[in-house]
XYZ file of C-alpha atoms in Angstrom:
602
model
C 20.347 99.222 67.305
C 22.684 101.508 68.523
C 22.418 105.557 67.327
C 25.351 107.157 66.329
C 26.312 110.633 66.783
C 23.762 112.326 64.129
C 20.686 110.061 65.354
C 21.891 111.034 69.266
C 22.058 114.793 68.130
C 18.890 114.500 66.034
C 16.949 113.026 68.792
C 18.131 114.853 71.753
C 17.516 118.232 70.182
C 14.026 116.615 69.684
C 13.149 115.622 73.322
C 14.573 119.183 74.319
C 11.751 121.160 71.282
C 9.235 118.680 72.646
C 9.986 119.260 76.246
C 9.477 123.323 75.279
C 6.873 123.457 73.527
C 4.842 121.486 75.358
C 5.419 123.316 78.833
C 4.874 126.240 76.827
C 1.741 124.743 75.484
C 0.667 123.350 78.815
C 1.231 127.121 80.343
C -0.420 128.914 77.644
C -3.528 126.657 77.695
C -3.505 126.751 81.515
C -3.591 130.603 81.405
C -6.317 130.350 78.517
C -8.669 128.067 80.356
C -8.450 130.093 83.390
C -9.024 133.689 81.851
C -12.220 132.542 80.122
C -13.530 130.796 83.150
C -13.035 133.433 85.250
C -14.210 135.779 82.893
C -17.879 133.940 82.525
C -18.131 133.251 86.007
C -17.735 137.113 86.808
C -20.378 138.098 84.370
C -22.563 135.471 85.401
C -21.809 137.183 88.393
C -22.576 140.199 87.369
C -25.974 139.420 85.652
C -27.051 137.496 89.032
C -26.864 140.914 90.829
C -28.536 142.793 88.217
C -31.444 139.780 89.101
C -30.953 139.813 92.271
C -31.884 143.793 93.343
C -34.265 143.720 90.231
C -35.996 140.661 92.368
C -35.683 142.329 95.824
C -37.325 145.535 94.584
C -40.118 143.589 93.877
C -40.607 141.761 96.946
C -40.357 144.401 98.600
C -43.074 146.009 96.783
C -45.472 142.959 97.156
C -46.296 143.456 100.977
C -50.343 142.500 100.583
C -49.676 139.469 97.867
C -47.707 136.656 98.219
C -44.282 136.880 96.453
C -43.907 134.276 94.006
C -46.899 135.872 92.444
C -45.654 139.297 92.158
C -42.273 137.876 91.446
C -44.226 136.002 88.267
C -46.587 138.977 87.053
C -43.474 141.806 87.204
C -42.314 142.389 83.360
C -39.696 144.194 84.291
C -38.360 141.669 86.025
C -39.081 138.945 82.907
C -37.647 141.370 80.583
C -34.348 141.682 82.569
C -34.391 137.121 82.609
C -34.496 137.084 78.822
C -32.252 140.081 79.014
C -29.668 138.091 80.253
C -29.203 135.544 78.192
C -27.718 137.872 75.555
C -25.463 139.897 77.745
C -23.537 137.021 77.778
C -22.314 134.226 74.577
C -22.592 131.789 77.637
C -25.348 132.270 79.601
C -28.146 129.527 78.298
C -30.587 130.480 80.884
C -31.287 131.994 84.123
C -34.158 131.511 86.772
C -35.457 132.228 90.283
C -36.268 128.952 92.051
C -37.954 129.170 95.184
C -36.391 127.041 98.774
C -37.707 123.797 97.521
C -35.949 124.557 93.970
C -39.213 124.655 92.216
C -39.061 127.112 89.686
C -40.791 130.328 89.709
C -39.486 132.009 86.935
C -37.558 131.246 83.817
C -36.036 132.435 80.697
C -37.814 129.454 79.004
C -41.387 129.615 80.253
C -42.390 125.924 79.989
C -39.741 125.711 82.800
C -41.701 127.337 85.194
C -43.568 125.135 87.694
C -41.296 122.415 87.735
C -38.150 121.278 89.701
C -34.882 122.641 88.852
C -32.395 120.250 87.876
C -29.362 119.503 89.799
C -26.220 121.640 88.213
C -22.397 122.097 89.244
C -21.728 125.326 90.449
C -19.223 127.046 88.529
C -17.330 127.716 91.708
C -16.210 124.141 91.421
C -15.460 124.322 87.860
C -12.741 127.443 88.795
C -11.070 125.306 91.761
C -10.587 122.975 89.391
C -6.380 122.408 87.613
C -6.605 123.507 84.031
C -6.368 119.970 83.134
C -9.217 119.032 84.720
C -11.200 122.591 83.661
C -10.380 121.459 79.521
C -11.994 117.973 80.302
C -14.844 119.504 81.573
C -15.527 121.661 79.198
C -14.933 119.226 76.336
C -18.407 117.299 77.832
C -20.840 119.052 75.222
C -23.878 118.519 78.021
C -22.142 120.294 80.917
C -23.252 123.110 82.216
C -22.577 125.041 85.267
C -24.211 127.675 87.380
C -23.745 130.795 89.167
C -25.835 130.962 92.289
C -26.872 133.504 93.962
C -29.175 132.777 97.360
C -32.701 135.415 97.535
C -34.242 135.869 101.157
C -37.339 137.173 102.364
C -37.614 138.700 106.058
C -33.988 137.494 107.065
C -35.678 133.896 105.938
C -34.356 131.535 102.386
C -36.393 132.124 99.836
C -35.059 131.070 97.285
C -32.217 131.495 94.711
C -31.047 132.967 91.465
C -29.897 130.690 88.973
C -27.747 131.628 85.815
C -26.911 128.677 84.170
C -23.459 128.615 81.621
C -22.930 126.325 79.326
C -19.745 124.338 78.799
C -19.952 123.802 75.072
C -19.919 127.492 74.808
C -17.046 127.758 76.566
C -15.505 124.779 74.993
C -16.024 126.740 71.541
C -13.895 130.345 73.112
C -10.805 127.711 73.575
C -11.339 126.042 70.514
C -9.088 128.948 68.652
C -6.246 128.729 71.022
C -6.108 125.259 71.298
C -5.863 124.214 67.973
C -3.478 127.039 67.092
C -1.362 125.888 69.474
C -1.106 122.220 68.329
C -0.774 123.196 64.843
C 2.135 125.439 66.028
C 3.796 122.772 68.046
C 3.653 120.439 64.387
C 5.393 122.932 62.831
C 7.579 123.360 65.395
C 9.025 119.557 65.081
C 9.848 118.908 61.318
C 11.740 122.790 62.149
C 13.712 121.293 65.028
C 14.910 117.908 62.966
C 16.369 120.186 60.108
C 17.823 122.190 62.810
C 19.471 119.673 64.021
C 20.297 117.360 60.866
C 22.427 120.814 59.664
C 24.351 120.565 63.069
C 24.865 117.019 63.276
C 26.426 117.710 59.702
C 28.872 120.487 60.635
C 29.995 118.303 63.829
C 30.443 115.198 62.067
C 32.815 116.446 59.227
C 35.520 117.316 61.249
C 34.904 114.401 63.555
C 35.389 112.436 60.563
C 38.741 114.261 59.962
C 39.964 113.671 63.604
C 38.945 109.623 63.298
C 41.336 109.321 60.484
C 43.900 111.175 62.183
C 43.820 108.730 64.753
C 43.487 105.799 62.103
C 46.818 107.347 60.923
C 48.469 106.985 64.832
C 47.206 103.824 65.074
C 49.468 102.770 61.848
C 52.474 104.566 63.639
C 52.021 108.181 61.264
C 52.566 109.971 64.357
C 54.496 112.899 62.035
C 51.215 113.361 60.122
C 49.000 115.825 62.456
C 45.694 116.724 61.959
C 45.371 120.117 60.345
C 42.749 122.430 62.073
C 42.409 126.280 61.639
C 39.419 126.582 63.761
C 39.448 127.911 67.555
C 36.108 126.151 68.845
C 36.003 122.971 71.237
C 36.646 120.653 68.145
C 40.230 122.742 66.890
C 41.166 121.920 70.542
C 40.417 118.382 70.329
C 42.381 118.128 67.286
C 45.294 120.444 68.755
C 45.226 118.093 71.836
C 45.461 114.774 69.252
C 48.247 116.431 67.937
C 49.720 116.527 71.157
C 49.340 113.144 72.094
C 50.951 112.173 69.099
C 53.787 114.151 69.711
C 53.609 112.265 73.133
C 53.299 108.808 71.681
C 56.351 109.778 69.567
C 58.000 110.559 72.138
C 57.002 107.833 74.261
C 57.691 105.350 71.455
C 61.587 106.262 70.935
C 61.429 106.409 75.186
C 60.225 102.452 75.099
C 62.775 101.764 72.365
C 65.813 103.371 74.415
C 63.957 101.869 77.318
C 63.483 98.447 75.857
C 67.393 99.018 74.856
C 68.414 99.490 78.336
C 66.532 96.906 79.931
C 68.675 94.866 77.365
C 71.428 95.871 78.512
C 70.763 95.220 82.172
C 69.961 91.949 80.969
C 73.260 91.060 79.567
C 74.886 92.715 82.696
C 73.449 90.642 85.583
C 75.660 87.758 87.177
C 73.014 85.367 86.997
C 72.443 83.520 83.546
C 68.842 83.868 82.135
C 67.277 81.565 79.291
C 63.810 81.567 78.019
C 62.601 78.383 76.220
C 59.317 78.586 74.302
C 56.513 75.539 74.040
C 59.095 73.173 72.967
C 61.814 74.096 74.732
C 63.750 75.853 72.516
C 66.069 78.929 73.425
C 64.204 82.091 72.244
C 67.020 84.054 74.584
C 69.996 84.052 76.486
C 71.908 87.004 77.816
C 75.952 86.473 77.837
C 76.249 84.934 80.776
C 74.621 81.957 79.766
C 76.978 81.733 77.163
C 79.784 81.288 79.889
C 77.928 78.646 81.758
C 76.842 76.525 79.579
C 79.813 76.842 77.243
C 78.094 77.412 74.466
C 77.737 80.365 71.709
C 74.530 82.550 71.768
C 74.548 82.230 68.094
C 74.226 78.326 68.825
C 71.979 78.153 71.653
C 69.315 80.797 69.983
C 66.802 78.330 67.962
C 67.934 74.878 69.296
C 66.315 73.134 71.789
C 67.861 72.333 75.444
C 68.154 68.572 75.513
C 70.118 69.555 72.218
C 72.659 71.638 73.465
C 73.261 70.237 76.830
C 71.918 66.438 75.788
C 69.325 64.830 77.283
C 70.837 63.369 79.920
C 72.192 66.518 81.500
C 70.499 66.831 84.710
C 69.604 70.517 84.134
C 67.626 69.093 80.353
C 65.858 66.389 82.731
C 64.699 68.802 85.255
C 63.655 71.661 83.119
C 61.260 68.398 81.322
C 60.178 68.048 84.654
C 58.484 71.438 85.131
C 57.539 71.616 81.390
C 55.391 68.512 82.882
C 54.131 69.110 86.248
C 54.017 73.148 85.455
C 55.343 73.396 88.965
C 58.535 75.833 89.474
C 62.130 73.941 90.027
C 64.431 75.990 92.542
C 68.190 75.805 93.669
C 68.992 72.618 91.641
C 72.991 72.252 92.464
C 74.580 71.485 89.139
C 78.117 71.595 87.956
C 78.777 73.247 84.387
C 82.051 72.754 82.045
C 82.801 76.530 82.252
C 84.133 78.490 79.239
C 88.044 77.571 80.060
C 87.419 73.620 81.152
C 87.188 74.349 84.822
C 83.855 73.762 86.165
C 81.852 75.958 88.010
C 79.325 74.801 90.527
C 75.800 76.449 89.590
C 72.174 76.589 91.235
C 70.036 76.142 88.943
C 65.487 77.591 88.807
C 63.200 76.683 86.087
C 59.886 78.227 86.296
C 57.055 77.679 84.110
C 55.380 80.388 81.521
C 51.601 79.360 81.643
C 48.171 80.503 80.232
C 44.624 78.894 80.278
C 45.823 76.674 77.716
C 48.828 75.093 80.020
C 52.503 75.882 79.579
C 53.307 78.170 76.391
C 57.275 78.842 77.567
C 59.725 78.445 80.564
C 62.136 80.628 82.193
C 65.990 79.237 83.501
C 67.942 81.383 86.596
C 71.911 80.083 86.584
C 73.298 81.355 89.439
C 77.096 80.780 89.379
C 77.977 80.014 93.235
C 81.277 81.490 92.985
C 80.508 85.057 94.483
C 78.369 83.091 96.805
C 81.812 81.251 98.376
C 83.014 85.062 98.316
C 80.295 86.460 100.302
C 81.297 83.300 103.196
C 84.552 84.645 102.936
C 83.567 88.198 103.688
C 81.275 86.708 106.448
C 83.971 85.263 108.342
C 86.195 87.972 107.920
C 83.396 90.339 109.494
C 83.450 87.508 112.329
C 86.797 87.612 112.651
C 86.563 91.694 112.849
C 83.507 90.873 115.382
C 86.559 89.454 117.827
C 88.390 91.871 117.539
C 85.751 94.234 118.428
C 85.254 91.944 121.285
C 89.279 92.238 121.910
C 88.831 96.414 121.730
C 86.085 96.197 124.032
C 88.347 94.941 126.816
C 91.040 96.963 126.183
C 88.626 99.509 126.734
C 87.251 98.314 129.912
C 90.815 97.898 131.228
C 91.557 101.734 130.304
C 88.293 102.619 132.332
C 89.339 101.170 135.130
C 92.227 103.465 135.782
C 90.370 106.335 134.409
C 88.083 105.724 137.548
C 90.656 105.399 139.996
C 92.087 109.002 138.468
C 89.126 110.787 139.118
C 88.614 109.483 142.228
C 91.813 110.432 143.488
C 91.540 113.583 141.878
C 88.670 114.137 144.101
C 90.643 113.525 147.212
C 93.550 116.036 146.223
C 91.100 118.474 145.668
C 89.853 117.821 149.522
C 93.035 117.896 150.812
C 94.562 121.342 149.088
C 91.859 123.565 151.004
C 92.881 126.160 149.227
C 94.537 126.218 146.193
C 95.851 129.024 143.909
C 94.387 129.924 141.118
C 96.066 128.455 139.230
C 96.431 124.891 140.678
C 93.033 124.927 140.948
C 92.817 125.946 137.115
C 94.756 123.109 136.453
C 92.849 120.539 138.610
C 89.176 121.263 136.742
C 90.786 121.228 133.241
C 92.484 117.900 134.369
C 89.085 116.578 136.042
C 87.019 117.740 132.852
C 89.659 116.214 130.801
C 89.508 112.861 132.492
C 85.342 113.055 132.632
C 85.186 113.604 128.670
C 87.922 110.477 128.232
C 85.335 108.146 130.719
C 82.395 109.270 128.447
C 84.365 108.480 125.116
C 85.297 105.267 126.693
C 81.369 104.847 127.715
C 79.982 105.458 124.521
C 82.648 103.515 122.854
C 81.989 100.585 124.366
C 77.643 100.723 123.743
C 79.149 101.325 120.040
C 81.417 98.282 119.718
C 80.010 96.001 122.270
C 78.315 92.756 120.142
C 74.665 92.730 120.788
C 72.757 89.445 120.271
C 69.115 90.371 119.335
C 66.174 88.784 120.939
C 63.688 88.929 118.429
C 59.612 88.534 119.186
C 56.581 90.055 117.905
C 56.450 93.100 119.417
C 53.668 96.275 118.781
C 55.097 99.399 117.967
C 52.406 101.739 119.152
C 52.391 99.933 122.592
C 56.539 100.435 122.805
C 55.781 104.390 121.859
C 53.070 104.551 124.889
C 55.614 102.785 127.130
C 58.556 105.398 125.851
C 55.944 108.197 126.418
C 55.832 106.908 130.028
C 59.134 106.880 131.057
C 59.608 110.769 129.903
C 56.605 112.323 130.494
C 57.802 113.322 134.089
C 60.725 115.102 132.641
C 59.088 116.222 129.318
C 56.737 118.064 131.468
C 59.651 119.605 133.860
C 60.347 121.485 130.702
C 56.961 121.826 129.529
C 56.482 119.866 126.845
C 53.743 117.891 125.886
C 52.948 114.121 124.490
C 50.340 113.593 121.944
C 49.657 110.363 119.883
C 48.164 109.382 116.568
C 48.576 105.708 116.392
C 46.993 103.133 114.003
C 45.364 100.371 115.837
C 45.270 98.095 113.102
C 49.248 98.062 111.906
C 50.475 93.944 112.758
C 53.383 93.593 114.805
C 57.047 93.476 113.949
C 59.673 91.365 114.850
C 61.822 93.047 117.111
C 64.471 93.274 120.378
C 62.351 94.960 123.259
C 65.290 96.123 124.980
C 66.949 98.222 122.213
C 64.265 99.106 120.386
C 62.667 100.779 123.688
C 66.726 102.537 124.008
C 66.413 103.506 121.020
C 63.288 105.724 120.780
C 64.039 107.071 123.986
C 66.981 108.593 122.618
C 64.732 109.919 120.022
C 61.943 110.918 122.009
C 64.541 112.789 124.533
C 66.267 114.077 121.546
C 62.871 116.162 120.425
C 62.390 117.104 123.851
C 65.822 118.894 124.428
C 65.069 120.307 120.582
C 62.470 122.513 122.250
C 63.717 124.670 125.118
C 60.689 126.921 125.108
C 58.498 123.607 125.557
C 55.804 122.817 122.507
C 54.548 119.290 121.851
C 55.993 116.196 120.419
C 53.317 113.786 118.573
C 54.449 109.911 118.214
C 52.091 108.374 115.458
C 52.042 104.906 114.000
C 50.965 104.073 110.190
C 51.945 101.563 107.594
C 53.040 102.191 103.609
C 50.501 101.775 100.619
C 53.268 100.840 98.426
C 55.917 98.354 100.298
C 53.590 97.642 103.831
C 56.398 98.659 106.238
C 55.541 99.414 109.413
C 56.290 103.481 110.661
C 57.002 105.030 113.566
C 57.128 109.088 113.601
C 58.565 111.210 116.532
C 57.338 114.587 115.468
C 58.793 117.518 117.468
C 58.299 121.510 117.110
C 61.942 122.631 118.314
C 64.894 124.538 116.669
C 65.066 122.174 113.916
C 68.265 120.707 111.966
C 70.547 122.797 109.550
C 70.264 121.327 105.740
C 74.193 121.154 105.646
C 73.943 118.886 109.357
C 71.527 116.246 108.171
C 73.914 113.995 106.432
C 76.436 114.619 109.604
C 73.486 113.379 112.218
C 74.146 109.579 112.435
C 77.890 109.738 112.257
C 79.887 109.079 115.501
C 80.692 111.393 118.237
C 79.176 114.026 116.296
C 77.141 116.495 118.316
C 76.179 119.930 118.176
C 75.177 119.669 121.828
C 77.615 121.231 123.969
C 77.470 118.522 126.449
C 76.937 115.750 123.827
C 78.878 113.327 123.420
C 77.700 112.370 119.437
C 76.657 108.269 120.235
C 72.897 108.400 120.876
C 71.940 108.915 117.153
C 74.495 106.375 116.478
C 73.499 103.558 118.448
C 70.024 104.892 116.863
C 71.130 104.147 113.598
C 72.515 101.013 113.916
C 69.647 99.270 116.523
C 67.396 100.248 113.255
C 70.052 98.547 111.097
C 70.071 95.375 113.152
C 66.137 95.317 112.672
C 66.387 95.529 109.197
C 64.674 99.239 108.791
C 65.528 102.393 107.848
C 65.411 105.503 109.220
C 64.786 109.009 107.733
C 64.815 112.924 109.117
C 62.787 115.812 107.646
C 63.712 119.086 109.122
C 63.365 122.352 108.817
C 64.933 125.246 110.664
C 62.457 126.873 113.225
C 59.818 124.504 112.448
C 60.727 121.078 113.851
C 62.075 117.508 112.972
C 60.286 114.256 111.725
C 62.355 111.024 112.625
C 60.921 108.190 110.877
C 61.704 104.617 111.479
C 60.128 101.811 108.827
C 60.444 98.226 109.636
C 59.682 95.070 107.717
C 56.537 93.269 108.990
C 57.092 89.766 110.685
């Protein structure tokens, strides 16, 4: 049976009363117990010493007779022994027993003369937990004594004996225990109306905010729960207010949503058709109207083998999915078209299944046409490939002569020992001229030269280890250091050794010259949670890149290096292209640059 709200209020306010009052029960009994213990064992105490120097006296007075008698014959000393049986309500009798606990005298006469019967000191009764004490006490026979050893001549004598009786005890606690029981009975009927009244005033407007949500579930979201109060439950209700407002708002979002997605669907190239348990078109987006030259308004609520007939081969294969449940994929067909002209298709069928087996189907028509156009494209990009090829070596053959310039420039610098000013003017700005043509030309051809990748699994943090290498001589020249945080576990990539290694020493030398004042640059190694690429970071703390010059970066022979010559980022940029990865910057001014390069895993 499961407890609702009222029962769970009801019974935890309950437990909580119960768990009060009985620690407060438990303390004040505890604290009872021990007070009236204590208090009878100090005036048993008390009364032993009165015995005690009343009993010394008078052995000290007996020097010619033996003690026990003079002990026995002293009234005084018998008066104070029935004496002390009233001082105190617990006290039921006391006595003076001799080493051998044969006793001498006794508040009860017909008790003298014979052995004194074992008793629990009261001692033990107070070391006692008040638990224990109350159980004690409750045995009517009990009784305890307070000791107190006699000695004659530094010898034992004997002992004084006060004996208290539990009962009596028992009957002082009586009071205080029952009171406190009946006051813990009252105390729980009090507690259940206490909490039936709360339970009430919680559940009312609980009530109120369940039907406020019965009224969102039918789609009321402009009906909102009215609430003037400012307590935990008006916020509750002002929050369900505010999710209806969301849902609202969420619900006209889907619709326009829904309404785009629609659209998209009636945009794409490829024709899409979704056939229910019998094969009947439940949807078609406009395309599929083209292809298989038929109206939407037709197609919609007729079944395939009817519209295309069951012979078409497109009708016999999509039978043959509905049967195996297997997907169909790149089926070459060849469709009417909507102006007689057919149109070579590939056609996929894929199955729509649940537990039960195959409850619909889905149809991809991909019209090949922009597929023949893509060829074309691909061997016009060859065709641009040879000419890059051609441009190459008319850019070798223009190097060639550049190097012959400089190198005669060189020897008519020798031979004019000394030049005027302003010949010699005129020979450096030809020389520097020449030098920045030979590194256009150099750069130009690393740019347009075709490269033919040699892919193989390769590991990315072992590459970044083997950069680090190969510029960590120079790096620390200008006093920077190499630090690593790479992730053992990413797989490997497919990958050109050769370029990829060119290319991250262009970025790891590119953070290094970034830092002129030395620092640190950190190469690290993780993969994405969301699309599993593999990253690479090269993390350096120079000068940093201005916003307006991160989009300029990657473009050819652009620089902002006064000796640069604006191709290393470039080739950068396209070796990542050729891999199939992307590369990104974050950069701030004065703080440093992140390059990072994702690639696909192999």
């Amino acid at each position: 049976m499961t407890l609702g709200i009222r029962g769970k209020e009801i019974l935890g306010v309950s437990l909580l009363v119960f768990m009060i009052v009985s620690l407060t029960l438990i303390v004040h009994l505890s604290t009872t117990t021990r007070l009236v213990v204590q208090h009878a064992a100090e005036k048993g105490n008390l009364q032993a010493q009165q015995i005690f120097s009343g009993s010394t006296r008078v052995m000290a007075r007996a020097r010619g007779s033996r003690p026990e008698v003079a002990l026995r014959r002293d009234q005084e000393l018998r008066a104070l022994l029935d004496a002390s049986i009233g001082y105190s309500p617990h006290l039921v009798y006391a006595m003076i027993t001799d080493h051998s606990d044969t006793v001498l005298m006794h508040s009860q006469r017909s008790r003298e003369g014979h052995k004194a019967p074992f008793r629990p000191k009261i001692e033990q009764l107070q070391e006692m937990n008040p638990l224990r004490q109350l159980l004690a006490l409750a045995r009517q026979h009990q009784v305890f004594e307070t000791t107190l050893p006699l000695s004659l001549n530094d010898r034992p004598f004997g002992a004084i004996r006060l004996g208290l009786a539990g009962s009596l005890l028992w009957n002082e606690l009586s009071p205080a225990i029952w009171g406190s029981l009946l006051l813990a009975l009252f105390t729980f009927p009090l507690a259940w109306a206490v909490a039936f009244g709360l339970s009430s005033l919680v559940l009312v407007p609980l009530r109120q905010i369940a039907q406020g949500v019965d009224r969102m579930a039918r789609g009321e979201f402009d009906t909102p729960v009215a609430f003037d109060r400012h307590d935990e439950v008006g916020q509750i209700a002002e929050k369900l207010n505010l999710l209806g407002r969301q849902l609202q708002e969420d619900r006209s979002s889907l619709m326009s949503e829904k309404t785009r997605l629609e659209g998209i669907v009636h945009c794409l190239e490829d024709a899409i058709i979704l056939l229910n348990r019998e094969q009947v078109v439940i949807f078609a987006n406009p395309v599929a109207e083209a292809l298989l030259a038929c109206p939407l308004i037709n197609a919609v609520g007729q079944s395939l083998a009817h519209i295309l007939g069951k012979a078409h081969p497109l009708a016999e294969a999509v039978n043959e999915v509905f049967l195996r449940q297997q997907p169909m994929r790149n089926l070459a067909l060849t469709a009417p078209g909507d102006r007689d002209t057919p149109l070579d298709i590939l056609a996929s069928a894929y199955p729509i299944l649940d537990k039960n087996g195959v409850v619909g189907g889905m149809i991809l028509l991909k019209n090949t046409e922009p597929l023949r156009q893509i060829q074309s494209l691909v061997d016009y990009s060859r065709k641009l490939a040879d000419l890059g090829k051609l441009t190459s070596g008319v850019a070798h053959e223009v190097k060639n002569p550049l190097n012959a310039m400089i190198i005669h420039l060189e020897l008519l610098k020798q031979k004019l020992n000394c030049p005027t000013e302003e010949v010699a003017r005129s020979l450096d700005v030809l020389g520097g001229e020449i030098y920045r043509l030979d590194r256009v030309v150099q750069g130009f051809l690393r740019f347009v030269r075709p490269q033919t990748l040699e892919l193989r699994p390769l590991d990315l943090s072992k590459l970044l280890q083997e950069v680090v290498q190969l510029t960590e001589a120079q790096g620390t020249h200008q006093g920077v250091a190499f630090s690593f945080c790479l992730d053992g576990e990413i797989p490997p990539i497919n990958g050109d050794h050769e370029l990829l290694r060119q290319a991250f020493l262009n970025l790891v030398l590119n953070a290094c010259q970034a830092m002129p004042d030395g620092g640190t640059v950190t190469l690290a190694t993780d993969r994405t949670a969301d699309e599993g690429r593999i990253c690479a970071h090269v993390i350096d703390q120079g000068v940093g890149i201005p916003p307006e010059d991160l989009d300029k970066i990657f473009r050819l022979y652009y620089t902002t290096k006064p000796n640069g010559n604006g191709i290393g980022l470039s080739l950068v940029y396209r070796i990542v292209q050729m891999h199939g990865g992307t590369i990104e910057v974050d950069s701030k001014v004065g703080q440093g640059t992140t390059m990072t390069v994702s690639f696909p895993t192999s």
